[in-house]
Amino acid sequence: MNPLLTKLKDRFPDAVLAVREEGPYKDLVAQVKPSALPAIARFLHDDPETAFDMLSDILSVDYPEDEDRFEVIYQLKSLPRNHRLRLKARVPEDNPTIPTVTSVWKGANFLEREVYDLMGITFAGHPDLRRILLPEDYEEGHPLRKDFPAEGRGWRSTFPFLPRLDEPASPAVAAGEIPEEQHRPFLKEAEGLPEDAQPVRRQEELLLNMGPQHPATHGVLRVVLELEGERIVKATPDLGYLHRGVEKLCEGLTYQQIIPHTDRLDYVCSMTNNYAYVRAVEKLLNITVPPRAEYIRTIVAEMQRIIGHLFWLGTQALDIGAMTVFFWTFREREVLLDLFEKLCGARLTLNYYRIGGVDSDFTPDLVQRLHAFLDTFPDHLREYDDLLLTNRIWLARTKNIAVISAEDAINFGCTGPVLRGSGVAYDVRKAEPYGAYDKVEWEVPIGKNGDTYDRYWVRLEEMRQSAKIIRQCLQLLPDGPIIADVPQVIPPPKQKVMRDMESLIHHFIIFTQGFKPPKGETYCASEAPKGELGFFIVSDGEPKPYRLKIRSPSFVHLGAFDHMARGYLIADTVTIFGTYDIVMGECDR
Amino acid sequence: MAVAQWVKTLTFYEILVGMKATITVLIQRIILRNRKAITLQYPHEKRELPGTYRGMIALLRYDDGTDKCVGCDLCESACPSRVITVISSEVEGEPMKRYAKEYYMDMTRCLFCGLCVQACPVDALAMTTEYEWAKYNKRDLRLNKEQLLALGDRNFPVREKKLEFQHPNVAYFNIGHKNLPPKES
Ligand code: SF4
Ligand code: SF4
């Protein structure tokens, strides 16, 4: 038994119900009483031996058959000790209440709101328990509960406002004019003002809506700013405009059907999403990937990181007002996208990774073009440096803007460049190496001040490191198969399907029913360009996941938005959106 | 050191460095003309797409004009967003042979993931390089079998040869085991 679990059990003999190591990878799990949660959380956070300073994720699973219906799961991560723990607590259906842990980890604020929203579990003592992804007046219940139909309530073609494809078109609404009645409410209000309502000079805080349709919000995000003059007093992000219920959707799909859906989470970097997801499934199935596939995966993921960071650099510079950088970064991005297109036939939604390997192999032509790109890439990075690195406008807009200290960043659960900009050298690729990352040489760049400029610098440096990783991987690239040979799980090659009865049977079964992983649950984190992207899968032995939770960095980062925006100017909000590198598709899921 | 810094600040040195980068490109492009434009004047110019491109999906035929599809429904069950509807039926007079009587694809919801192509056991589906399919009416994007076959004819002029038992799994549908080609060992 792991000493950590023993210690926890000894310290709280009554409150800790069970401790165990789960699965082939020995994930540490502790089942605790919900009432004792704050004390245990405090202990785990403060004790120097456990030192769980980061809360990766909170999620809940619904087991309608069980006595205590809901299970709330806390994924903890310790940066100094580099270990993880899954803390679980059960709450009954008639009183689904559990104490909040926001006093221990500030990042719990958004995560608990999400659980409240989607599963209907109340967190006693939470400072602001409202729905977060769904609209606040949503009355249909909590969609992640098992009694909520996976189809949704009423499906697409039963909504009267959506034309059905198999019916003739209804007569078009008269040429797009807004009818008079719809103007009324606004007019009435203006007319209804009392005659003597003279404007008086007064002082008050101003509420300003930023978004959802604002070009710099990187998608559809609305932030309600409370202003004093131009200074931000409080910023409340309002999410969920892009909520598609991917987690619920995945409960109705087989494991390999989910891969194309992960493309659409962070649509700027879909390779790394694919990677994070297939790694989680492979961990669940406990299959090993052939070495060539590992190298190809690493190369492709790093290409995607360069693309993601180039995209970020261009848009952040554009938000701040530098136009040229945007065009130039897109020029380089295009080269890599062309390579992706050659490799797998798509540019953005790639669907390239497969469970157990990858879809297609590198061709010599592709490798050569990649080398050519790597040869010129440092020069291009130098060009961006010429434009930005010491530019006084850029410095004025980024230095000392949105500063977050290392402790706060960890406490909010920030990961990726946002955390490293504050000087914390945490990178999943180093801390829990996967792929070929432990076979090549590279460094984790870190910043000092935790401001926007440092995060910019960290990302630029990461691109250089990525280029270095790709170069080494290309040199080391071994020969061999690109997909593992596990006929129960991985569809056999097409040529065999055409010739071999047994392959044909496997092929039919995998595509009609899907494969059945063993019962169990697993959490697997990978380093996406935006931060730690984690997939948590609960399998009940069926071909479809019982519950799939996506820990998306953008969502967690937005939890720190209020903290980072306070005291800065309105004009800085776009900088702050940009500095997280948020993508709302991933944030809202 | 401090003097140099002052001079740099007063002369807008770093801005000049940045301007040099942009102006060099401008001169190369417009005066020297030794730098090619990277953008394309779409739709007048079009990119060359690789053969692996995942565009519109098409149904294929054999060289004698019969459809390859055997109506096995695998594509329908492999599709993650329920694009495909197959209604299969027996070939008249040959009760053990099946074909897709009707075949619909609702392209408004297709993810272009290519899983259906991977699932099809007889390679009856393929992805073309067509992509300009914007329509005014979304009903036009629910393609039927004829449209899908037309797409295939247009994009894949070279058709695969039909050998009666070329694919043992077709033979499997027809229970024609005796003519199986030799198995790969
Ligand atoms: S490409 Fe994907 S989404 Fe489209 S029909 Fe095929 S399987 Fe379905
Ligand atoms: S999988 Fe292929 S053969 Fe089967 S129904 Fe689909 S297109 Fe036809």
mmCIF file of C-alpha atoms and ligand atoms in Angstrom, chain A residues 260 351, chain B residues 54-55 57 75 78-84 105-107 109-117 125 127, ligand 1:
data_model
loop_
_atom_site.group_PDB
_atom_site.id
_atom_site.type_symbol
_atom_site.label_atom_id
_atom_site.label_comp_id
_atom_site.label_asym_id
_atom_site.label_seq_id
_atom_site.Cartn_x
_atom_site.Cartn_y
_atom_site.Cartn_z
ATOM 1 C CA PRO A 260 -13.700 13.003 -34.174
ATOM 2 C CA ASN A 351 -9.103 12.763 -36.576
ATOM 3 C CA ARG B 54 -11.277 14.298 -46.963
ATOM 4 C CA GLY B 55 -13.961 16.073 -48.921
ATOM 5 C CA ILE B 57 -18.275 11.437 -49.738
ATOM 6 C CA CYS B 75 -21.102 2.708 -42.391
ATOM 7 C CA ALA B 78 -19.777 3.481 -37.595
ATOM 8 C CA CYS B 79 -20.837 7.049 -38.206
ATOM 9 C CA PRO B 80 -20.545 9.178 -35.077
ATOM 10 C CA SER B 81 -23.212 11.679 -36.068
ATOM 11 C CA ARG B 82 -25.848 9.571 -37.774
ATOM 12 C CA VAL B 83 -25.383 10.979 -41.212
ATOM 13 C CA ILE B 84 -26.100 7.824 -43.122
ATOM 14 C CA MET B 105 -26.489 11.065 -46.472
ATOM 15 C CA ASP B 106 -27.426 14.151 -44.542
ATOM 16 C CA MET B 107 -24.310 16.155 -45.271
ATOM 17 C CA ARG B 109 -24.211 17.046 -40.046
ATOM 18 C CA CYS B 110 -21.253 15.159 -41.461
ATOM 19 C CA LEU B 111 -17.997 15.599 -39.588
ATOM 20 C CA PHE B 112 -15.878 14.450 -42.550
ATOM 21 C CA CYS B 113 -14.096 12.126 -40.193
ATOM 22 C CA GLY B 114 -13.738 9.280 -42.659
ATOM 23 C CA LEU B 115 -14.872 6.556 -40.277
ATOM 24 C CA CYS B 116 -17.540 5.367 -42.711
ATOM 25 C CA VAL B 117 -14.914 4.914 -45.408
ATOM 26 C CA LEU B 125 -17.326 4.625 -50.141
ATOM 27 C CA MET B 127 -13.870 10.711 -50.038
HETATM 28 S S1 SF4 C 1 -17.367 11.156 -42.645
HETATM 29 FE FE1 SF4 C 1 -17.829 10.654 -40.511
HETATM 30 S S2 SF4 C 1 -19.613 11.883 -40.014
HETATM 31 FE FE2 SF4 C 1 -19.451 11.896 -42.235
HETATM 32 S S3 SF4 C 1 -20.752 10.208 -42.898
HETATM 33 FE FE3 SF4 C 1 -18.710 9.372 -42.687
HETATM 34 S S4 SF4 C 1 -18.631 8.565 -40.598
HETATM 35 FE FE4 SF4 C 1 -20.395 9.922 -40.717
#
